[in-house]
Coordinates of C-alpha atoms in Angstrom, one line a residue:
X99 CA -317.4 6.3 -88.6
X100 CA -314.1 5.2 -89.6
X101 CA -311.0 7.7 -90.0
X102 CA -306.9 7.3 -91.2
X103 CA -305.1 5.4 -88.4
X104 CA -301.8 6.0 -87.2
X105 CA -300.4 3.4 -89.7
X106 CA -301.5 5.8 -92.8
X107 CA -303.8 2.9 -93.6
X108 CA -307.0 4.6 -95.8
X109 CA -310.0 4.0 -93.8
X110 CA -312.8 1.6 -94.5
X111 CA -315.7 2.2 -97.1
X112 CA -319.0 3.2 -95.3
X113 CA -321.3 1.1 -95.0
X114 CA -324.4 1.1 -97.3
X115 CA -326.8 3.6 -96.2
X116 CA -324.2 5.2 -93.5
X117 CA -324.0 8.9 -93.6
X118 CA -320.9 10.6 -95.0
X119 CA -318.8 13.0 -93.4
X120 CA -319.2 16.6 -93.1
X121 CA -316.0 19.1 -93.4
X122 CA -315.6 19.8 -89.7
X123 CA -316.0 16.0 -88.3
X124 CA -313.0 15.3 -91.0
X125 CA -311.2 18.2 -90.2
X126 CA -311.3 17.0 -86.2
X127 CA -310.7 13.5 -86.9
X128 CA -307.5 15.0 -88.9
X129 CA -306.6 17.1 -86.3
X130 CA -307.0 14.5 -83.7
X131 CA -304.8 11.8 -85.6
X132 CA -302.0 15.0 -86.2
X133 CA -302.2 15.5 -82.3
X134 CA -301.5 12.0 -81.6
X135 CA -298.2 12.3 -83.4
X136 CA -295.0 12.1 -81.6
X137 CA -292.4 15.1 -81.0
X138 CA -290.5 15.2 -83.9
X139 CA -287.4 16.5 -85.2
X140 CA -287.2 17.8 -89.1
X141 CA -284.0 19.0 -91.0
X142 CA -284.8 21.1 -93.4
X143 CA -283.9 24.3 -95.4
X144 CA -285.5 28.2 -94.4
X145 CA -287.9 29.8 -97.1
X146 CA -290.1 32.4 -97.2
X147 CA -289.4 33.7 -93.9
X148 CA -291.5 36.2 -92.3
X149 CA -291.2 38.0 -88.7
X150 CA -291.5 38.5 -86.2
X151 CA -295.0 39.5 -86.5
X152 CA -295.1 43.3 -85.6
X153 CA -298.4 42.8 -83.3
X154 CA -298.0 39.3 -82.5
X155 CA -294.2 38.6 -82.4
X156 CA -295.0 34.6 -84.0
X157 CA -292.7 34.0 -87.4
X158 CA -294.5 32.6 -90.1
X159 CA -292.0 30.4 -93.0
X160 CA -291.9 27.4 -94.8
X161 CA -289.1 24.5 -94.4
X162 CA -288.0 22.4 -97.4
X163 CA -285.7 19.3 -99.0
X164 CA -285.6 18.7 -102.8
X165 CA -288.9 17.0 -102.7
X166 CA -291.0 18.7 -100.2
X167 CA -291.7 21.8 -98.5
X168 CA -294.1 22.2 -95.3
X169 CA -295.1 25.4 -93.6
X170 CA -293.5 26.1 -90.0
X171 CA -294.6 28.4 -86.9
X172 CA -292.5 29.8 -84.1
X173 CA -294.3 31.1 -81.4
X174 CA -292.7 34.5 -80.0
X175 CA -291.6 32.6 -76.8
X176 CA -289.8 30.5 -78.6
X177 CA -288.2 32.8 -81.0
X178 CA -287.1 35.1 -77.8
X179 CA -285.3 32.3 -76.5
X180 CA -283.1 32.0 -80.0
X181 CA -279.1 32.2 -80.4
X182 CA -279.6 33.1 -83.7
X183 CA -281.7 35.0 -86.4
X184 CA -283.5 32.9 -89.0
X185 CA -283.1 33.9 -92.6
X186 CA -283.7 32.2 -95.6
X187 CA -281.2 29.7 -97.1
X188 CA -280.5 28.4 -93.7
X189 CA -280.1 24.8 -93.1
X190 CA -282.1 24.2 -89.4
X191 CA -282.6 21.5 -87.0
X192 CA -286.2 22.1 -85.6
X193 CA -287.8 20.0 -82.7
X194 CA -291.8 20.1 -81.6
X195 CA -295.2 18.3 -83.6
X196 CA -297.6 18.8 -86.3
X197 CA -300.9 21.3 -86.1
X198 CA -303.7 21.4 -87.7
X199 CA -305.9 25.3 -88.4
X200 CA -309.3 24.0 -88.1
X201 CA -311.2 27.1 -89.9
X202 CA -309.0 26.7 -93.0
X203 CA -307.9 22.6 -92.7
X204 CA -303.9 24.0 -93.2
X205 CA -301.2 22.0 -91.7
X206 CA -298.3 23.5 -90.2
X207 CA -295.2 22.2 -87.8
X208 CA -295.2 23.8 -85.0
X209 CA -291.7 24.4 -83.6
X210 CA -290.5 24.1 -79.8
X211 CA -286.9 24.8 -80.5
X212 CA -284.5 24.9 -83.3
X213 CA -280.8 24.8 -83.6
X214 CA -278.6 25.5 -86.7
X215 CA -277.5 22.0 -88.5
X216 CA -274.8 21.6 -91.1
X217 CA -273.8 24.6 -92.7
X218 CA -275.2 26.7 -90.9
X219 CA -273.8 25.9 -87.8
X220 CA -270.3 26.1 -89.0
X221 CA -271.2 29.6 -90.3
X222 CA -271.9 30.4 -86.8
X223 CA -268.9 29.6 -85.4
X224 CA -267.0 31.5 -87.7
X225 CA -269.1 34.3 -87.4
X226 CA -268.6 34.2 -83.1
X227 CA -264.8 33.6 -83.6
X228 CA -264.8 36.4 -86.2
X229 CA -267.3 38.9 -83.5
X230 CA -264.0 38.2 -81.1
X231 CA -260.8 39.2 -83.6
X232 CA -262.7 41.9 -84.0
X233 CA -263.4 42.9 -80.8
X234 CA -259.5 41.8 -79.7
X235 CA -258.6 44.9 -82.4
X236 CA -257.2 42.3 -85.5
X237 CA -259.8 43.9 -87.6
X238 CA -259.2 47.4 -87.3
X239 CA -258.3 49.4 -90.2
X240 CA -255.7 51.7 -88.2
X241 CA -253.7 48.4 -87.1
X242 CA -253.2 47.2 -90.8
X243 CA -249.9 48.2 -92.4
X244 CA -249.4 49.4 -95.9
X245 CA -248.8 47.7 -99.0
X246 CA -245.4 49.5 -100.9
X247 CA -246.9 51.0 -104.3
X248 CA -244.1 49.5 -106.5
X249 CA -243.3 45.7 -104.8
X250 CA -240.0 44.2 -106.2
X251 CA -239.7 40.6 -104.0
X252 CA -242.9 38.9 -103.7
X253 CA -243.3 35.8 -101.7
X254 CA -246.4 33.4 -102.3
X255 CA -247.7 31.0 -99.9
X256 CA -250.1 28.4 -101.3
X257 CA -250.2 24.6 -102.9
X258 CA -247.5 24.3 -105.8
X259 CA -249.5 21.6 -107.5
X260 CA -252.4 23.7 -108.0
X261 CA -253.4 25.9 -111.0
X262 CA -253.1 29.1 -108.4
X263 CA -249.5 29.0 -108.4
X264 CA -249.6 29.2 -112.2
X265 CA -251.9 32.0 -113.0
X266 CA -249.9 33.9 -110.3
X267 CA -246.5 33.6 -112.1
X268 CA -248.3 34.8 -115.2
X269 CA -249.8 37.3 -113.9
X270 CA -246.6 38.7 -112.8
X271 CA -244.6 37.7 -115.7
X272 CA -247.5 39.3 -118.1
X273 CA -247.3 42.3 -115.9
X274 CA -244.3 43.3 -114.2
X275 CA -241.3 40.9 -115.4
X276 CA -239.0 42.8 -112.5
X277 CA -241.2 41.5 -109.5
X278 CA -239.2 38.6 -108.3
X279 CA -241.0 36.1 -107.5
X280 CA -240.3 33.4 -104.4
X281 CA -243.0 30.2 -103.7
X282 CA -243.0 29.1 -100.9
X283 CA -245.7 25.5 -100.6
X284 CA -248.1 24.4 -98.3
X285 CA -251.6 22.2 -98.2
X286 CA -254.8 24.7 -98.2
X287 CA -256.7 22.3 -97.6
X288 CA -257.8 18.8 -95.5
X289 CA -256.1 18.1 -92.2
X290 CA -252.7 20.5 -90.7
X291 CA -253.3 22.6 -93.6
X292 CA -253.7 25.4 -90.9
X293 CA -250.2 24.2 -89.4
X294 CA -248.6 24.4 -92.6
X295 CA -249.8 27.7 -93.7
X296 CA -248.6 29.1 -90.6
X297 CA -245.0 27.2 -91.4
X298 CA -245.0 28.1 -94.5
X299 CA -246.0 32.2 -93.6
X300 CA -243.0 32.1 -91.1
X301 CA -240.4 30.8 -93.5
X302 CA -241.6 33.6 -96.1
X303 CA -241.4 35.8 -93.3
X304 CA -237.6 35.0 -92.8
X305 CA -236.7 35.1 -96.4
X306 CA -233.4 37.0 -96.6
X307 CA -233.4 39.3 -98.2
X308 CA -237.1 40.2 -97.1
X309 CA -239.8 40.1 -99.1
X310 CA -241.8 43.6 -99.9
X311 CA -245.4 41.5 -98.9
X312 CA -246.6 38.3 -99.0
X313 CA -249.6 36.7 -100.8
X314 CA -251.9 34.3 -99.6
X315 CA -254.1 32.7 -101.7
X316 CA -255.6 29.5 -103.3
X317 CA -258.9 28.9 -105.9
X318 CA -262.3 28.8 -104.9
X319 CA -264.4 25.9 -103.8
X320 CA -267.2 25.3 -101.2
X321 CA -267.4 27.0 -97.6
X322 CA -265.8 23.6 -96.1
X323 CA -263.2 23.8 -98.5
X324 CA -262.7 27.4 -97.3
X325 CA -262.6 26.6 -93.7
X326 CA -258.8 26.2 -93.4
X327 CA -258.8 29.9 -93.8
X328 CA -261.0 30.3 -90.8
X329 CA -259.1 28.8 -88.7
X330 CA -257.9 30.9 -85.6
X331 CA -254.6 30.1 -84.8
X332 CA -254.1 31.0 -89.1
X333 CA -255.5 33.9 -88.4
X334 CA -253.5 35.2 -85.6
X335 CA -250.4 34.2 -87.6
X336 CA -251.2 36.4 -90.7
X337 CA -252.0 39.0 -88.6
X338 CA -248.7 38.9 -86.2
X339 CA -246.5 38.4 -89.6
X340 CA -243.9 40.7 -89.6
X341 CA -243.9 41.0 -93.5
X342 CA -247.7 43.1 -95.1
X343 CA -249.8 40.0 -95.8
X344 CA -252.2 40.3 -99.2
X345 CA -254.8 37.6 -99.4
X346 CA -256.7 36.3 -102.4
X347 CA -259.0 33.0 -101.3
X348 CA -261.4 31.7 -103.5
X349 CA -264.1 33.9 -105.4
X350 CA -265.3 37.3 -105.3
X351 CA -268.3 36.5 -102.7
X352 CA -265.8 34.8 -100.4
X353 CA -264.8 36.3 -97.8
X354 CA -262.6 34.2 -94.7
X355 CA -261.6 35.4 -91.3
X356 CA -257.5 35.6 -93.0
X357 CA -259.2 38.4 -95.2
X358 CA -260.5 40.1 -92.5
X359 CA -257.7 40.3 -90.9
X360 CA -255.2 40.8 -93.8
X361 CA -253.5 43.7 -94.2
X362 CA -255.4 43.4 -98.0
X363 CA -258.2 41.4 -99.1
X364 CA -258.4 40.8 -102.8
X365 CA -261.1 38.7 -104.5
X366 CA -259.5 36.2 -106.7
X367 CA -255.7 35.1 -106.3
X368 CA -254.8 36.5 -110.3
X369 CA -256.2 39.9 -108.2
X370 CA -253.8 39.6 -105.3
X371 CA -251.1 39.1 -107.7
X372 CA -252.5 42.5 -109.8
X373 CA -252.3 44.5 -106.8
X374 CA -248.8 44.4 -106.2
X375 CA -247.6 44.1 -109.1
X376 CA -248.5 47.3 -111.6
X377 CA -248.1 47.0 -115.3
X378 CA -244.7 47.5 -116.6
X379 CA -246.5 49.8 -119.0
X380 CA -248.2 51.4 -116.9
X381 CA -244.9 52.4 -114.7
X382 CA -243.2 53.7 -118.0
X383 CA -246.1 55.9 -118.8
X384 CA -246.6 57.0 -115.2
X385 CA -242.3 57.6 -115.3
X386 CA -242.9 60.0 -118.5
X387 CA -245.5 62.3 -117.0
X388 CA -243.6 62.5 -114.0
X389 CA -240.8 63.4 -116.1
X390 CA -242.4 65.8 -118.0
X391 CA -244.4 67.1 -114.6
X392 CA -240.9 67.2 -113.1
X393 CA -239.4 69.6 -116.1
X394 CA -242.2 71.8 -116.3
X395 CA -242.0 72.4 -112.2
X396 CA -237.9 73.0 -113.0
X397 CA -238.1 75.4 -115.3
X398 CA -241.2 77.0 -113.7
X399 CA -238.9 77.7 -110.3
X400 CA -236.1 78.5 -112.3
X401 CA -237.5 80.8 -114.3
X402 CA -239.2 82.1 -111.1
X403 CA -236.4 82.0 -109.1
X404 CA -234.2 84.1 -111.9
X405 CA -236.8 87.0 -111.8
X406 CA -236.2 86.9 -108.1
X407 CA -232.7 87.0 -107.9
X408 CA -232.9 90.5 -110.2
X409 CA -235.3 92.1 -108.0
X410 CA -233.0 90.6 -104.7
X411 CA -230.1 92.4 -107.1
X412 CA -231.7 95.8 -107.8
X413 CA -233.0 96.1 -104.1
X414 CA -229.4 95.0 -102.8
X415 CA -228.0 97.4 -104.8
X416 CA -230.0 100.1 -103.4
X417 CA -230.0 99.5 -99.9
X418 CA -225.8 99.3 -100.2
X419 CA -225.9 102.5 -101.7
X420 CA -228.2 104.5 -99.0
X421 CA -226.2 102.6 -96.4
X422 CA -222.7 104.2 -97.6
X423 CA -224.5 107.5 -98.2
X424 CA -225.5 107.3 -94.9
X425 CA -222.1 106.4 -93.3
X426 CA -220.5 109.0 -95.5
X427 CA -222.7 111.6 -93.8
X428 CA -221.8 110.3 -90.4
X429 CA -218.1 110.2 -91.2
X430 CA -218.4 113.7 -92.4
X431 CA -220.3 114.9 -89.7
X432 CA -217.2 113.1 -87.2
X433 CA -214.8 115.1 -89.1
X434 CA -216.5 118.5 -88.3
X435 CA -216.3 117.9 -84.4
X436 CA -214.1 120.5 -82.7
X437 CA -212.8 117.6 -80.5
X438 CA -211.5 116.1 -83.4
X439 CA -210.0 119.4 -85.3
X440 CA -208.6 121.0 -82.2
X441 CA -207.6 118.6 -79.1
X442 CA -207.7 121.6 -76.7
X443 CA -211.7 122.3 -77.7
X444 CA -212.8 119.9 -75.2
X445 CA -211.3 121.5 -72.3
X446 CA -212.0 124.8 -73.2
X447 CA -215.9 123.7 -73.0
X448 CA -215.8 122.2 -69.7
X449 CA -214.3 125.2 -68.5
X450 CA -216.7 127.8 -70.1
X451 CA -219.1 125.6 -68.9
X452 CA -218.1 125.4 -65.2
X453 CA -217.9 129.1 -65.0
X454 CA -221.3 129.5 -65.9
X455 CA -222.3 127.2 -63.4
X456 CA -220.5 128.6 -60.9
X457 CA -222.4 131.9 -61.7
X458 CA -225.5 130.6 -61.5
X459 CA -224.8 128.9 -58.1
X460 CA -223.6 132.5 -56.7
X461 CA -227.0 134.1 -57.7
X462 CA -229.3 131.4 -56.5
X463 CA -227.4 131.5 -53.1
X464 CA -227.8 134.9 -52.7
X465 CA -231.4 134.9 -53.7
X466 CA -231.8 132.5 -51.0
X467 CA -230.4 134.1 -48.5
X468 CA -232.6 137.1 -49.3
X469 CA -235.4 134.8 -49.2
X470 CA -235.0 133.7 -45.7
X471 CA -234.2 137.0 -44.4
X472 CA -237.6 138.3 -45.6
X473 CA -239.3 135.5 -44.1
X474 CA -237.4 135.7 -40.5
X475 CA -238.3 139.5 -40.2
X476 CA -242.0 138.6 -40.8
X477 CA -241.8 136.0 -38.4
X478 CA -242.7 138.1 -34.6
X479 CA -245.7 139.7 -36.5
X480 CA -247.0 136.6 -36.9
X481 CA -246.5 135.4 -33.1
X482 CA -248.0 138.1 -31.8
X483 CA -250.9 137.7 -34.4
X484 CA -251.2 134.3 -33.1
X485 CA -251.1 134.6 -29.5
X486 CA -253.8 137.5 -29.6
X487 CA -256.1 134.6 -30.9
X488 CA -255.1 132.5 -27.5
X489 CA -256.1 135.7 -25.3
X490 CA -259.8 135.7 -26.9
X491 CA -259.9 132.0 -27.1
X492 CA -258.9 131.9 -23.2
X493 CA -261.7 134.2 -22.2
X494 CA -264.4 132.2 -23.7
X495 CA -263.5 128.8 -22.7
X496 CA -263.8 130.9 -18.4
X497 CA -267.0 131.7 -19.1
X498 CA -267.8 128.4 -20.3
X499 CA -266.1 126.6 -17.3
X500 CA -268.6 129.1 -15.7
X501 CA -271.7 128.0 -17.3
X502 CA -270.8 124.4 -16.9
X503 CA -270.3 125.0 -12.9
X504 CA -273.7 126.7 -12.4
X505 CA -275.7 124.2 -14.5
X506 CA -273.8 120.8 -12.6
X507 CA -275.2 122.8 -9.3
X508 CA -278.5 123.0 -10.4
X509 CA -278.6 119.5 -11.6
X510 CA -276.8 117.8 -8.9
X511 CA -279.3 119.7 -6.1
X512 CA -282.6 118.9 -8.0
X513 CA -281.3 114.9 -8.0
X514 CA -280.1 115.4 -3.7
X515 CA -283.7 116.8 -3.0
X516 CA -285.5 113.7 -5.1
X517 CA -282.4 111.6 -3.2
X518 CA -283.5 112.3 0.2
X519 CA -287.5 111.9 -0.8
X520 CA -286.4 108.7 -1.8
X521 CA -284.6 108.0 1.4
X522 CA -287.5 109.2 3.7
X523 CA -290.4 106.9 1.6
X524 CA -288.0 103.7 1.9
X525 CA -287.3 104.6 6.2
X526 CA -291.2 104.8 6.8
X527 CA -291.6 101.3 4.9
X528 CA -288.9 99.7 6.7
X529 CA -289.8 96.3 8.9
X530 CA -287.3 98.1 11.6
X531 CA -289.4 100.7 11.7
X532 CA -292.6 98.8 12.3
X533 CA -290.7 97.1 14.8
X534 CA -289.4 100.0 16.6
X535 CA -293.2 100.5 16.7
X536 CA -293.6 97.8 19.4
X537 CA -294.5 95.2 16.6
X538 CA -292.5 91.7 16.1
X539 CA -292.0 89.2 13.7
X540 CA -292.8 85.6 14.5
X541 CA -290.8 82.7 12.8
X542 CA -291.3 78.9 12.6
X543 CA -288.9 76.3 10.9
X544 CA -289.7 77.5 7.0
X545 CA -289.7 80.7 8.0
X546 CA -291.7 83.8 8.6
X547 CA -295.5 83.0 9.3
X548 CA -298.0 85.5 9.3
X549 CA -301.1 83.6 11.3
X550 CA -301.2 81.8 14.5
X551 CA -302.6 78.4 12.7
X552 CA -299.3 77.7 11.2
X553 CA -298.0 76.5 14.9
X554 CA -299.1 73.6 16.6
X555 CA -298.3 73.5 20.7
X556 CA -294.7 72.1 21.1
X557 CA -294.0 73.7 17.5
X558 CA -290.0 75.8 18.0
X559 CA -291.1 79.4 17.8
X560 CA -288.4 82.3 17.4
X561 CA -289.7 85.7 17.8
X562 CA -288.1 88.9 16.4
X563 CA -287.8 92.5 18.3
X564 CA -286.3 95.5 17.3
X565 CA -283.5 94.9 19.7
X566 CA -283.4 91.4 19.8
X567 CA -284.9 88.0 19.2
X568 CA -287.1 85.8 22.0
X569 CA -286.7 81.6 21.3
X570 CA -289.1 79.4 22.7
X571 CA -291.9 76.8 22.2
X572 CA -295.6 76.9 21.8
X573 CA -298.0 75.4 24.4
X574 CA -301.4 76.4 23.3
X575 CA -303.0 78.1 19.8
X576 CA -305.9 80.1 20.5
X577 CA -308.2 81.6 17.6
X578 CA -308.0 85.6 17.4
X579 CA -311.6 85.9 17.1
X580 CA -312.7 83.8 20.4
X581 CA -310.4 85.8 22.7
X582 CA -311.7 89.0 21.2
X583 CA -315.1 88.5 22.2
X584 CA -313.7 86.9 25.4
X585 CA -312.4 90.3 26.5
X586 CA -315.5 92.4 24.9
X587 CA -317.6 90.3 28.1
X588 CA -315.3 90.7 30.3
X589 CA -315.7 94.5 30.0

């Protein structure tokens, strides 16, 4: 049973009466020569892309050249592992072997891990270095300084030998012939074109007098071609310039890290030269409607203004004449004082005046006077009312004193009788009294002991009398019981 070798040799004819090959035994003698394969790595272009797989999390995509395409798997583990997203139109680097479906005999690479080639990998590093301008704040719309509506000193930065140059001078001259217009050369692109843009922004930037922006721009042409406008020290120099910096690089799909970070991006350079620079046309119209907008508001506020100054007039008018009416009145009213027709009016007054006062005073003393007089007469009516109340109040608080007496007697000699009960219960219990009795304590060393069998002969043995105490020590311990029967016999 012969099969393709490794050396893409076709097998050997069958024999003559040999049997032929089913489906599966080809299949598996494919799938065993794909196996045997080396590692490889492929270069190849991203199409038809598809995933990850919502259940599985595999992506599923074919990877070309101009003559062949072949389909391509990524396992999820490998995929989770990427720096970067697949997408169509990517150029990629992939590493791992050929595979072979059995069920449905389809071929597919199998990737192990895949890394971005050409293209593609510069795109990523200007996408990383463009992820960091903007996250260092060159990007943000705030920091980005405005372009003046009506620019009359332009300065250009770009190759003079170009057609650029051109089609911006005849864009200005076409549409502004005022805008004057200084070039200022450098290379845009190959090797120190950065260097010289940057040289070449400066010395616009210390034009004297200044210019009113600068434009930086050249034609299109491939993304290499582009990349000296990706470059990051260019980048931080157009956005530190001190003068507004326009930028029009290449075509309208093109779009470089020294737009992004321009204080205006424009598509095309003829664009960038539009924007600051508005038709001479179109500034004579837009001076005429301002003009006209400008006469009609005049004559709107003067008339407006006239009908105000009548109506200030009539009310100015009016309020002058109430005011003097009203002084007139006062000055009258000051010229029919007495003070002022007759000196001696004044005094007169104050005399009149004290007189009546002193009047007054006499009566309200004397009415005073009468007042206390009255009172002081009523006054030992009232004493003698008062201390009759001290007579009755004096008799009852005796016979209280009285009551109080009698009922402490009574209580103190019903608590003297229970007193001296007390006393004679507590005498009869008292050990003295049992002792006086002709009863006597016996002690031993912890203390009082109430049977003979807590002393053993020799034991220290204080007895206790009602006059006295007896000290001693025991020789013998008889039992109580033994010496009672003892005596019974001897009787």
């Amino acid at each position: 049973m012969n099969a393709w070798n490794l050396t893409g040799t076709a097998p050997q004819t069958p024999a003559k009466g040999e049997d032929a090959l089913s489906v599966s035994q080809a299949v598996e003698l494919a799938a065993n020569a794909l196996d045997a394969l080396p590692m490889l790595t492929v270069i190849g272009e991203v199409t038809g892309f598809r995933g990850p797989n919502a259940r599985s999390g595999h992506c599923y995509f074919q990877i070309k050249d101009d003559a062949a395409a072949v389909d391509c798997i990524v396992w999820r583990g490998t995929y989770a592992k990427r720096s970067f997203d697949l997408r169509d139109g990517m150029e990629v680097q992939f590493t791992g072997s050929f595979n072979l479906y059995k069920p449905t005999g389809r071929m597919s690479f199998v990737a192990r891990s895949f890394t971005l080639a050409g293209e593609g990998l510069l795109r990523q590093q200007v996408a990383a270095l463009a992820e960091k301008l903007r996250r260092e704040g060159l990007m943000d719309e705030a920091r980005k300084r405005p372009i003046p509506a009506f620019c009359t000193r332009v300065a250009v930065v770009t190759s003079l030998s170009g057609a650029v140059i051109d089609d911006v001078k005849r864009t200005l001259r076409r549409r502004n012939p005022l805008v004057e217009l200084v070039c200022v050369g450098a290379k845009v692109q190959g090797e120190g074109a950065p260097a010289e843009l940057i040289e070449g922004l400066a010395r616009a930037a210390a034009l004297d007098p200044a210019p009113d922006c600068i434009l930086l721009v050249r034609g299109g042409g491939s993304f290499e071609d582009l990349m000296t406008f990706n470059d990051e020290a260019l980048a931080r120099a157009v956005a530190s310039c001190p003068v507004p910096v326009v930028t029009g690089i290449g075509h309208e799909p093109d779009q470089s890290i020294c737009d992004m970070v321009s204080d205006r991006r424009c598509s095309t350079p003829t664009a960038a030269a539009e924007s600051v620079a508005p038709a001479i046309g179109d500034l004579i119209d837009l001076l005429h409607a301002r003009e006209r907008r400008l006469c009609a508001a005049t004559s709107s506020l003067v008339r407006g203004a006239s009908g105000g100054v009548g109506a200030l007039l009539a009310r100015f008018e009016g309020a002058m004449g109430a005011r003097l009416a009203q002084e007139r009145r006062v000055l009258d009213g000051l010229g029919n004082r007495g003070c002022l027709r007759s000196p001696g009016y004044i005094v007169e007054r104050r005399r009149s005046e004290v007189a009546q006062t002193a009047d007054r005073f006499e009566r309200a003393v004397d009415r005073s006077q009468e007042r206390f007089a009255g009172a002081l007469e009523g006054m030992p009516r009232r004493f003698h009312a008062a201390t009759a109340r001290l007579s009755a109040f004096g008799h009852g608080l005796e016979l209280a004193d009285a009551r109080l007496r009698a009922a402490g007697e009574g209580i103190a000699e019903a608590r003297r009788r229970d007193l001296g009960a007390q006393a004679a219960k507590l005498d009869a219990l008292s050990p003295l009294k049992v002792l006086a009795r002709g009863y006597a304590i016996a002690y031993g060393d912890s203390g009082v002991q109430v049977s003979a069998h807590a002393f053993a002969p020799g034991d220290a043995l204080r007895v206790r009398f009602a006059d006295g105490e007896v000290s001693g020590t025991v020789d013998t311990v008889s039992d109580r019981g033994l010496s009672a029967r003892g005596d019974e016999e001897e009787r």
